[in-house]
XYZ file of C-alpha atoms in Angstrom:
602
model
C -15.258 -16.952 -34.781
C -15.609 -13.607 -32.702
C -13.246 -15.151 -30.053
C -10.422 -15.583 -32.425
C -10.347 -11.971 -33.505
C -10.273 -10.334 -30.092
C -6.958 -9.067 -29.145
C -4.823 -10.812 -26.570
C -1.947 -9.173 -24.630
C -0.387 -7.479 -27.634
C 3.262 -6.586 -27.986
C 4.005 -2.873 -27.155
C 4.794 -0.785 -30.248
C 8.309 -0.202 -29.338
C 9.271 -3.894 -29.238
C 9.373 -6.007 -32.486
C 8.686 -9.817 -31.784
C 11.208 -12.517 -32.947
C 8.399 -14.835 -33.865
C 10.236 -18.305 -33.046
C 7.233 -20.427 -33.171
C 5.872 -19.102 -36.551
C 9.320 -19.367 -37.885
C 9.479 -23.016 -36.640
C 6.127 -23.804 -38.230
C 6.936 -22.169 -41.542
C 10.253 -24.029 -41.744
C 8.528 -27.248 -41.234
C 5.584 -26.449 -43.734
C 8.133 -25.440 -46.402
C 10.388 -28.450 -45.874
C 7.267 -30.784 -46.116
C 6.147 -29.263 -49.476
C 9.608 -29.417 -51.073
C 10.066 -33.159 -50.071
C 6.459 -33.937 -51.739
C 7.348 -31.681 -54.823
C 10.792 -32.661 -56.486
C 10.465 -29.665 -58.884
C 10.261 -27.136 -55.852
C 13.946 -26.641 -56.019
C 14.189 -23.444 -54.243
C 11.870 -21.437 -51.843
C 12.650 -18.207 -50.206
C 10.665 -16.096 -47.797
C 10.906 -12.801 -45.711
C 8.679 -11.380 -42.913
C 8.620 -7.812 -41.966
C 7.156 -6.088 -38.866
C 6.929 -2.397 -39.111
C 10.439 -1.348 -40.294
C 12.414 -4.432 -39.168
C 12.842 -7.448 -41.327
C 12.487 -10.035 -38.497
C 13.116 -13.292 -40.711
C 14.454 -14.025 -44.144
C 15.617 -17.652 -45.269
C 16.110 -19.282 -48.423
C 15.789 -23.112 -49.015
C 17.009 -25.529 -51.512
C 19.091 -25.098 -54.663
C 18.948 -22.009 -57.108
C 20.626 -24.298 -59.618
C 20.462 -28.135 -59.236
C 22.537 -28.681 -61.987
C 25.326 -26.289 -61.059
C 25.070 -27.248 -57.280
C 24.311 -23.323 -56.294
C 22.354 -23.212 -53.023
C 19.786 -20.735 -52.760
C 20.620 -17.768 -50.489
C 18.533 -14.675 -49.369
C 19.987 -12.814 -52.235
C 18.987 -15.250 -54.946
C 16.524 -13.534 -57.284
C 13.319 -15.242 -58.167
C 10.804 -14.109 -61.055
C 7.915 -12.807 -59.132
C 5.464 -12.805 -62.011
C 2.157 -10.796 -61.526
C 3.429 -9.319 -58.221
C 5.129 -7.075 -60.596
C 1.596 -5.507 -61.144
C 2.079 -3.769 -57.717
C 4.787 -1.687 -59.321
C 2.637 -0.668 -62.178
C -0.103 0.373 -59.845
C 2.621 2.317 -57.897
C 3.963 4.004 -61.193
C 0.435 4.862 -61.996
C -0.255 6.846 -58.863
C 3.421 8.408 -58.954
C 2.620 9.820 -62.311
C -0.731 11.069 -61.025
C 1.302 12.779 -58.216
C 3.393 14.471 -60.790
C 0.485 15.447 -62.819
C 1.761 13.627 -66.003
C -1.452 11.558 -65.979
C -5.001 11.558 -64.831
C -5.888 7.879 -63.879
C -9.567 8.663 -65.174
C -8.483 10.218 -68.512
C -8.827 8.090 -71.635
C -5.301 6.501 -72.676
C -5.952 7.708 -76.137
C -5.075 11.178 -74.643
C -1.516 9.988 -74.268
C -1.397 7.182 -77.005
C -2.903 8.952 -80.077
C -2.085 6.049 -82.240
C -3.912 3.194 -80.178
C -6.987 1.927 -81.642
C -9.142 -1.035 -81.657
C -12.013 -2.301 -83.696
C -14.433 -1.548 -80.757
C -15.208 2.164 -80.694
C -15.630 1.898 -76.874
C -11.889 1.587 -76.763
C -11.739 5.368 -76.446
C -13.180 5.103 -73.112
C -10.452 3.025 -71.655
C -8.674 4.846 -68.914
C -5.388 3.965 -67.024
C -7.613 3.119 -63.935
C -9.389 0.472 -66.126
C -5.896 -0.862 -67.272
C -4.615 -1.065 -63.575
C -7.924 -2.783 -62.299
C -8.580 -5.391 -64.798
C -11.626 -3.673 -66.059
C -10.687 -2.266 -69.569
C -12.247 -5.037 -71.773
C -9.002 -5.938 -73.453
C -8.830 -9.600 -74.560
C -6.653 -10.952 -71.914
C -3.001 -11.823 -72.711
C -0.937 -11.415 -75.829
C 0.441 -15.088 -75.570
C 3.286 -14.563 -78.251
C 6.735 -14.669 -76.967
C 5.574 -13.763 -73.261
C 7.818 -16.136 -71.569
C 11.245 -17.162 -73.057
C 14.741 -18.762 -72.486
C 16.455 -15.459 -73.961
C 15.315 -11.942 -73.859
C 12.878 -10.807 -76.809
C 12.509 -7.125 -76.888
C 9.356 -5.352 -78.191
C 6.743 -7.227 -76.429
C 4.566 -4.134 -75.419
C 4.650 -2.493 -78.701
C 3.509 -5.716 -80.245
C 0.621 -5.995 -77.910
C -0.517 -2.457 -78.825
C -0.039 -3.367 -82.593
C -2.212 -6.466 -82.428
C -5.015 -5.057 -80.473
C -5.463 -2.640 -83.525
C -7.024 -5.842 -85.281
C -9.196 -7.077 -82.093
C -12.420 -6.101 -80.279
C -13.077 -5.547 -76.784
C -14.575 -8.413 -74.932
C -16.583 -6.212 -72.868
C -17.206 -2.408 -72.387
C -14.646 -0.519 -70.138
C -15.677 -0.565 -66.559
C -18.548 -3.213 -67.239
C -16.890 -5.825 -65.128
C -13.287 -6.784 -64.033
C -11.615 -10.019 -65.185
C -7.871 -10.637 -65.068
C -6.250 -8.882 -67.898
C -2.413 -8.835 -68.447
C -2.850 -6.907 -71.678
C -4.126 -3.999 -69.466
C -0.763 -3.649 -67.711
C 1.128 -4.159 -70.666
C -0.563 -1.296 -72.378
C 0.286 0.785 -69.364
C 3.903 0.192 -70.310
C 2.946 2.354 -73.515
C 1.382 5.198 -71.289
C 4.481 5.364 -69.062
C 6.709 5.350 -72.311
C 4.546 8.073 -73.831
C 4.294 10.385 -70.887
C 7.917 10.281 -69.454
C 10.044 9.461 -72.501
C 11.535 6.370 -70.598
C 10.833 2.850 -71.270
C 8.519 1.372 -68.429
C 11.298 -0.844 -67.064
C 13.823 2.076 -66.911
C 11.125 4.346 -65.240
C 10.406 1.625 -62.535
C 14.031 1.133 -62.019
C 15.062 4.726 -61.519
C 12.053 5.953 -59.667
C 10.980 2.924 -57.536
C 13.654 0.513 -57.098
C 16.472 2.723 -56.797
C 15.035 4.982 -54.055
C 13.620 2.000 -52.356
C 17.276 0.597 -52.312
C 16.137 -2.628 -54.017
C 19.428 -3.496 -55.333
C 18.754 -7.008 -55.872
C 15.637 -6.549 -58.259
C 15.169 -5.711 -61.753
C 13.749 -6.515 -65.205
C 15.618 -9.337 -66.724
C 16.844 -8.159 -70.073
C 20.129 -9.681 -70.490
C 21.885 -12.990 -69.286
C 22.980 -13.226 -65.745
C 25.656 -15.095 -64.176
C 25.012 -18.429 -62.471
C 23.873 -18.225 -58.847
C 22.267 -14.855 -59.195
C 18.764 -16.198 -59.964
C 16.734 -19.167 -59.311
C 16.536 -21.682 -62.370
C 13.467 -23.155 -63.522
C 12.494 -26.727 -62.889
C 9.823 -28.786 -64.711
C 9.233 -32.408 -64.654
C 12.563 -33.221 -63.154
C 14.494 -31.053 -65.683
C 16.330 -27.743 -64.959
C 15.947 -25.241 -67.772
C 17.834 -22.022 -68.726
C 16.917 -18.872 -66.926
C 13.182 -17.799 -67.649
C 12.672 -14.241 -69.166
C 9.354 -12.685 -68.866
C 9.059 -10.009 -71.561
C 5.697 -8.571 -70.340
C 7.504 -6.229 -67.887
C 4.454 -4.584 -66.107
C 2.355 -7.630 -66.019
C 4.960 -9.969 -64.812
C 8.490 -9.239 -65.417
C 10.252 -8.219 -62.225
C 12.866 -10.623 -60.585
C 13.341 -9.591 -56.962
C 14.242 -11.203 -53.539
C 11.939 -11.298 -50.404
C 14.158 -8.915 -48.454
C 14.106 -6.342 -51.329
C 10.110 -6.575 -51.301
C 10.043 -5.883 -47.818
C 11.467 -2.432 -48.594
C 8.520 -1.883 -50.972
C 6.211 -3.281 -48.214
C 7.809 -0.697 -45.611
C 7.026 2.104 -48.102
C 3.306 1.044 -48.091
C 3.227 0.799 -44.368
C 4.760 4.218 -44.179
C 2.096 5.719 -46.060
C 4.434 6.371 -49.124
C 7.656 7.293 -47.039
C 10.762 4.652 -46.984
C 13.627 5.644 -44.593
C 12.490 9.252 -44.461
C 12.139 9.747 -48.390
C 8.741 10.301 -49.778
C 8.409 7.932 -52.791
C 4.682 8.444 -53.381
C 1.884 10.426 -51.710
C -0.061 9.057 -49.094
C -3.133 9.654 -51.167
C -1.461 7.467 -53.838
C -0.975 4.459 -51.560
C -4.825 4.902 -50.473
C -5.752 5.058 -54.185
C -3.994 1.917 -54.853
C -5.745 0.191 -51.950
C -9.341 1.528 -52.875
C -11.914 -0.969 -53.783
C -12.017 -0.693 -57.645
C -15.152 -2.945 -58.003
C -17.617 -0.577 -56.376
C -18.876 0.682 -59.623
C -18.935 -2.280 -61.780
C -22.251 -3.319 -63.603
C -21.572 -7.022 -63.408
C -20.013 -8.405 -60.059
C -21.408 -11.719 -58.868
C -18.246 -12.213 -56.527
C -18.236 -9.220 -54.354
C -15.469 -10.874 -51.920
C -13.195 -10.131 -55.001
C -12.100 -6.497 -54.372
C -9.462 -5.428 -56.936
C -7.109 -2.503 -56.108
C -4.638 -0.673 -58.532
C -2.258 -3.546 -59.176
C -3.527 -5.461 -56.074
C -5.512 -8.677 -56.577
C -7.461 -7.913 -53.293
C -7.547 -4.794 -51.124
C -9.574 -6.973 -48.477
C -7.868 -10.406 -48.667
C -10.678 -12.788 -47.981
C -8.855 -15.435 -46.049
C -7.328 -13.013 -43.228
C -10.493 -11.174 -43.407
C -12.083 -14.021 -41.593
C -9.934 -13.097 -38.634
C -10.727 -9.447 -39.002
C -7.272 -8.822 -40.289
C -6.933 -6.097 -43.043
C -4.638 -7.272 -45.926
C -3.590 -6.399 -49.387
C -2.603 -9.075 -51.454
C -1.170 -9.899 -54.666
C -0.147 -13.315 -56.111
C 2.183 -13.920 -59.041
C 2.778 -17.045 -61.325
C 5.319 -17.434 -64.447
C 5.875 -20.364 -66.397
C 7.919 -21.700 -63.710
C 7.721 -19.578 -60.465
C 4.955 -18.836 -57.980
C 4.858 -15.992 -55.449
C 2.690 -14.483 -52.606
C 2.979 -11.019 -51.607
C 1.028 -9.578 -48.465
C 0.917 -5.984 -46.923
C -1.195 -5.694 -43.555
C -1.564 -1.940 -43.020
C -3.072 -1.938 -39.532
C -1.071 -4.802 -38.295
C 2.259 -3.121 -39.830
C 3.315 -6.493 -41.354
C 4.604 -7.733 -44.726
C 5.389 -10.962 -46.190
C 6.882 -12.153 -49.454
C 7.019 -16.013 -50.246
C 8.592 -17.247 -53.756
C 9.609 -20.277 -55.202
C 9.496 -22.775 -57.972
C 5.782 -23.284 -59.185
C 5.732 -26.903 -58.220
C 5.132 -25.492 -54.704
C 2.407 -23.066 -55.962
C -0.703 -25.050 -54.793
C 0.467 -24.735 -51.299
C 1.842 -21.117 -51.396
C -1.305 -19.287 -50.201
C -1.741 -21.781 -47.340
C 1.733 -21.346 -46.241
C 1.685 -17.500 -46.468
C -1.653 -17.275 -44.752
C -0.288 -19.767 -42.018
C 2.743 -17.629 -41.582
C 0.879 -14.146 -40.930
C -1.893 -15.812 -38.876
C 0.680 -17.420 -36.363
C 2.791 -14.330 -36.367
C -0.303 -12.240 -35.309
C -1.062 -14.838 -32.788
C 2.486 -14.936 -31.399
C 2.541 -11.316 -30.904
C -0.841 -11.209 -29.272
C -2.886 -9.473 -31.880
C -4.845 -12.618 -32.236
C -5.932 -14.713 -29.293
C -6.196 -17.726 -31.142
C -5.940 -19.229 -34.839
C -9.239 -18.781 -36.732
C -10.876 -22.282 -37.494
C -10.762 -23.923 -40.820
C -13.939 -24.168 -42.846
C -15.513 -27.785 -42.118
C -17.372 -29.173 -44.999
C -20.542 -30.128 -43.086
C -22.915 -31.282 -45.824
C -26.326 -29.494 -45.275
C -29.685 -31.258 -45.584
C -31.029 -31.917 -48.803
C -33.739 -29.537 -50.073
C -35.835 -29.008 -53.314
C -34.429 -26.400 -55.611
C -36.671 -23.978 -57.372
C -37.418 -24.738 -61.095
C -33.890 -24.197 -62.749
C -34.263 -26.652 -65.694
C -33.581 -23.847 -67.941
C -29.907 -23.717 -66.461
C -28.944 -26.966 -68.228
C -27.055 -26.601 -71.385
C -23.648 -25.726 -72.687
C -21.529 -23.239 -70.914
C -18.239 -21.539 -72.232
C -15.147 -19.963 -70.447
C -11.429 -19.363 -71.326
C -10.636 -23.100 -70.721
C -13.062 -25.434 -71.910
C -16.747 -25.817 -72.720
C -18.932 -27.298 -70.055
C -21.904 -29.588 -70.120
C -24.505 -28.845 -67.277
C -27.154 -31.357 -66.673
C -29.938 -31.147 -64.181
C -32.122 -34.121 -63.479
C -35.695 -34.104 -62.157
C -34.720 -35.047 -58.616
C -32.352 -31.934 -58.217
C -29.232 -33.686 -59.211
C -26.379 -31.750 -60.959
C -23.733 -33.362 -63.141
C -20.911 -31.477 -64.830
C -18.715 -32.449 -67.683
C -15.808 -30.732 -69.565
C -14.793 -31.010 -73.238
C -11.122 -32.490 -73.406
C -10.773 -31.999 -77.139
C -12.384 -35.254 -78.205
C -15.215 -35.888 -75.828
C -17.120 -35.051 -72.697
C -15.527 -36.213 -69.392
C -16.459 -35.659 -65.765
C -15.208 -32.480 -64.404
C -14.167 -34.395 -61.394
C -12.978 -37.806 -60.968
C -15.627 -40.414 -60.267
C -18.158 -38.564 -62.074
C -19.766 -37.237 -58.918
C -23.432 -36.276 -58.763
C -24.228 -32.924 -56.854
C -27.350 -32.544 -54.836
C -29.024 -29.279 -53.967
C -28.803 -28.581 -50.235
C -30.747 -26.262 -47.851
C -27.675 -23.544 -48.133
C -28.871 -23.082 -51.584
C -25.665 -24.832 -53.329
C -25.243 -28.269 -55.040
C -22.992 -30.272 -52.879
C -21.193 -33.596 -53.481
C -22.086 -36.419 -50.964
C -19.062 -36.067 -48.937
C -18.351 -32.296 -49.255
C -14.865 -32.798 -50.398
C -15.506 -31.091 -53.710
C -16.396 -27.423 -54.490
C -20.039 -26.665 -54.264
C -22.227 -24.962 -57.131
C -25.020 -22.611 -57.754
C -26.280 -20.307 -60.697
C -26.243 -16.667 -60.761
C -27.727 -14.222 -63.117
C -26.600 -10.793 -64.206
C -28.903 -8.430 -66.274
C -29.198 -4.769 -67.159
C -28.743 -2.520 -70.000
C -25.442 -1.660 -71.636
C -23.982 1.737 -72.712
C -25.993 1.534 -76.268
C -29.289 0.948 -74.382
C -29.292 -2.888 -75.321
C -30.509 -5.212 -72.585
C -28.291 -8.185 -71.402
C -28.866 -11.118 -69.281
C -26.092 -13.816 -68.387
C -26.423 -16.898 -66.422
C -23.181 -18.097 -64.578
C -22.275 -21.306 -63.039
C -20.748 -20.235 -59.896
C -18.247 -22.364 -57.921
C -17.505 -21.964 -54.166
C -14.137 -23.069 -52.669
C -12.144 -22.601 -49.397
C -8.829 -21.599 -50.802
C -5.282 -21.451 -48.967
C -5.439 -22.252 -45.333
C -9.189 -22.849 -45.886
C -10.289 -19.937 -43.565
C -13.576 -19.019 -45.574
C -15.464 -19.692 -48.543
C -14.866 -17.509 -51.857
C -17.207 -17.599 -54.828
C -16.543 -17.047 -58.505
C -18.260 -17.525 -61.776
C -16.491 -20.311 -63.803
C -18.920 -20.580 -66.836
C -21.247 -18.869 -68.726
C -24.539 -20.339 -70.443
C -24.431 -20.017 -74.216
C -27.587 -19.841 -76.151
C -27.783 -21.645 -79.450
C -26.862 -19.713 -82.762
C -27.887 -20.203 -86.353
C -25.489 -22.936 -88.111
C -22.378 -21.509 -89.162
C -21.795 -20.362 -92.844
C -20.481 -22.529 -95.645
C -17.035 -20.471 -95.179
C -16.620 -21.636 -91.722
C -17.792 -25.274 -92.608
C -15.044 -25.349 -94.965
C -12.342 -24.713 -92.239
C -13.817 -27.165 -89.742
C -11.225 -29.778 -88.630
C -8.302 -27.512 -89.985
C -5.095 -27.344 -88.013
C -2.802 -24.295 -87.644
C 0.656 -23.754 -86.590
C 2.285 -20.537 -85.739
C 4.898 -19.024 -88.160
C 6.251 -16.060 -85.932
C 6.592 -17.560 -82.392
C 10.264 -17.382 -81.438
C 12.033 -20.785 -81.170
C 13.390 -19.355 -77.634
C 9.930 -19.075 -76.338
C 8.755 -21.380 -73.624
C 5.542 -22.309 -75.454
C 7.679 -23.345 -78.336
C 10.228 -25.154 -76.293
C 7.864 -27.048 -74.227
C 5.192 -28.095 -76.604
C 6.113 -31.080 -79.004
C 3.684 -29.749 -81.612
C 2.361 -26.349 -81.147
C -0.953 -26.278 -83.135
C -4.509 -24.793 -83.077
C -7.629 -26.364 -84.520
C -10.607 -24.960 -85.802
C -13.829 -27.025 -85.315
C -17.393 -27.000 -84.030
C -19.133 -28.738 -80.949
C -22.020 -30.896 -81.814
C -24.095 -29.597 -78.821
C -23.755 -25.931 -80.206
C -23.263 -26.113 -83.861
C -23.475 -22.260 -84.283
C -20.130 -21.590 -82.479
C -16.564 -21.899 -83.603
C -14.512 -24.252 -81.415
C -10.925 -22.938 -81.372
C -8.086 -24.164 -79.240
C -5.471 -26.897 -78.708
C -4.468 -29.543 -76.164
C -1.984 -27.128 -74.243
C -4.047 -23.955 -74.597
C -7.691 -25.300 -73.744
C -10.636 -24.819 -75.998
C -12.987 -21.829 -76.510
C -16.402 -21.472 -78.272
C -16.233 -18.197 -80.260
C -19.053 -16.395 -81.889
C -18.740 -15.864 -85.719
C -18.725 -12.048 -86.410
C -18.602 -12.561 -90.176
C -17.111 -15.211 -92.625
C -13.671 -14.500 -91.706
C -13.719 -13.559 -88.238
C -14.846 -14.929 -84.815
C -14.657 -13.417 -81.411
C -15.218 -14.022 -77.725
C -18.649 -15.398 -76.611
C -18.515 -14.780 -72.830
C -18.218 -12.156 -70.211
C -17.207 -13.719 -67.256
C -15.803 -11.693 -64.256
C -12.660 -12.610 -62.090
C -10.712 -15.248 -63.798
C -12.663 -17.519 -66.053
C -13.224 -15.040 -68.715
C -9.617 -14.017 -69.148
C -7.373 -14.623 -72.177
C -10.065 -14.829 -74.708
C -9.169 -15.569 -78.388
C -10.317 -13.687 -81.459
C -9.309 -15.336 -84.760
C -9.643 -13.965 -88.362
C -8.362 -15.263 -91.759
C -6.699 -13.182 -94.548
C -4.420 -13.880 -97.512
C -0.799 -12.910 -97.027
C 1.611 -13.341 -100.061
C -0.846 -15.521 -101.529
C -1.161 -17.934 -98.584
C -4.225 -18.310 -96.378
C -3.278 -17.390 -92.689
C -5.001 -17.505 -89.434
C -4.185 -14.618 -87.020
C -4.968 -14.915 -83.104
C -3.458 -12.017 -81.060
C -0.269 -11.400 -82.724
C 0.548 -14.868 -83.840
C 0.162 -15.655 -87.448
C -0.397 -19.199 -88.242
C -0.550 -21.285 -91.441
C -2.377 -24.674 -92.356
C -0.648 -27.819 -91.230
């Protein structure tokens, strides 16, 4: 491994390589994934070295129906890569002394409130680093086939009827709501709507003329169209601007990368202070109370300020990925290597996006001489069997944002994992594999082809002095180009609760349908029968099982006879987008509210 990170005969700083071998490899990799995935109709890429755009190319069709080929000026919805612009807006506003990232946002939003009193401690830093404790994502009308205004204000309004899912700063779990609330902060301190502020103070000075927030219909050929299950759909509007609403081109995004590489300066003009760029790239996880996956190092807007794949080759990279209902994007900035990359396209290619992006960057670094050789991929050599410590109490039912999990441990140290599908338990993986404990402390499948698992605990005392102890099921995978392992908690063990009340028993098996979701929303358009169910799980009858076939199922804790809320605190990703439900009577009709959705009985 050390040999791969030793520099070879690197290219002089005055010379920018052309990377023919890298480009040839990337073209073939992109062509292959497009041939394998019919819905991957268009993919576009750009590679930057220092201040030179060394490669840009578009593949496929922006609109299959209208026979519009994708060009390098075709705009794609870059999804959560938009969060980098929110982080940048945050440090620009701090430069201008309009906000203090560590001041409570209630200073700027006096009308903001939640049911948990700790909301008064939420800061802009919490919002921009996924550590605020906000529920996750206001799912109402987030993606649509026509513009729907007012998403951020709607989110702030619905949060007034919600609890925090964890204390601000306790842990970091992916939270779109945090970035949406930052839209409201920007509006409050500048008097400009968030999208207007970004377009004027970031996109315009960066000369990102092919970028913007989609707020009106655009002529055919300007943007890539969604493809799903062989069908082309109308343009996708992402109404959550700060969390995922920007459309752009790879070439435009390389202007942003160039600004980061220049310490806040683009073509001689300072966009943000060097200290602001550094603040965005600072590891925001250092002071978290619960952090069982230290390789996940959130920045401000960045998913990772030490991207774990490239770190295996001693390459420092900032990375943000993005996904909408129909598109997937990878954005990298390598500050020491002075390199940037954006790869975007229809989401059908999304499973390969990280591997292709890492592959391009590593090959470019090798071709220019920064790397002597490509780092080896992880080889799943299954370790020897071992005897685990007594962890029988780790068996039981676990919860997350997606589906309850059943964890069984046998006397021989074998581990089996099942997941609730809405009707019954089914194996988490095809073939119902049994995982066995190995000498490295993980449970492996026999051939090592699946993720491996172990258990981890987090304990301490919260701000109120109450002790906590959480047990997580940890999963280890080798993502992307399989350069190294990353771990993350995928489920939290739940303790039994007293049986639910008679009021809740009366609602068991009830089904509910939204009444205020726009008929233009993607969720409504793609779901044949948009319904949620209220039920229980026989294995843990003290919890409320809430969800549906399209949204998954969550185990909620009853808070009183008319309200139930999140039951887990899981960092990174599997504790995201948690539901809180409550019942009330509106105009004489019983309604269920979840987020800003209002539902009536089916």
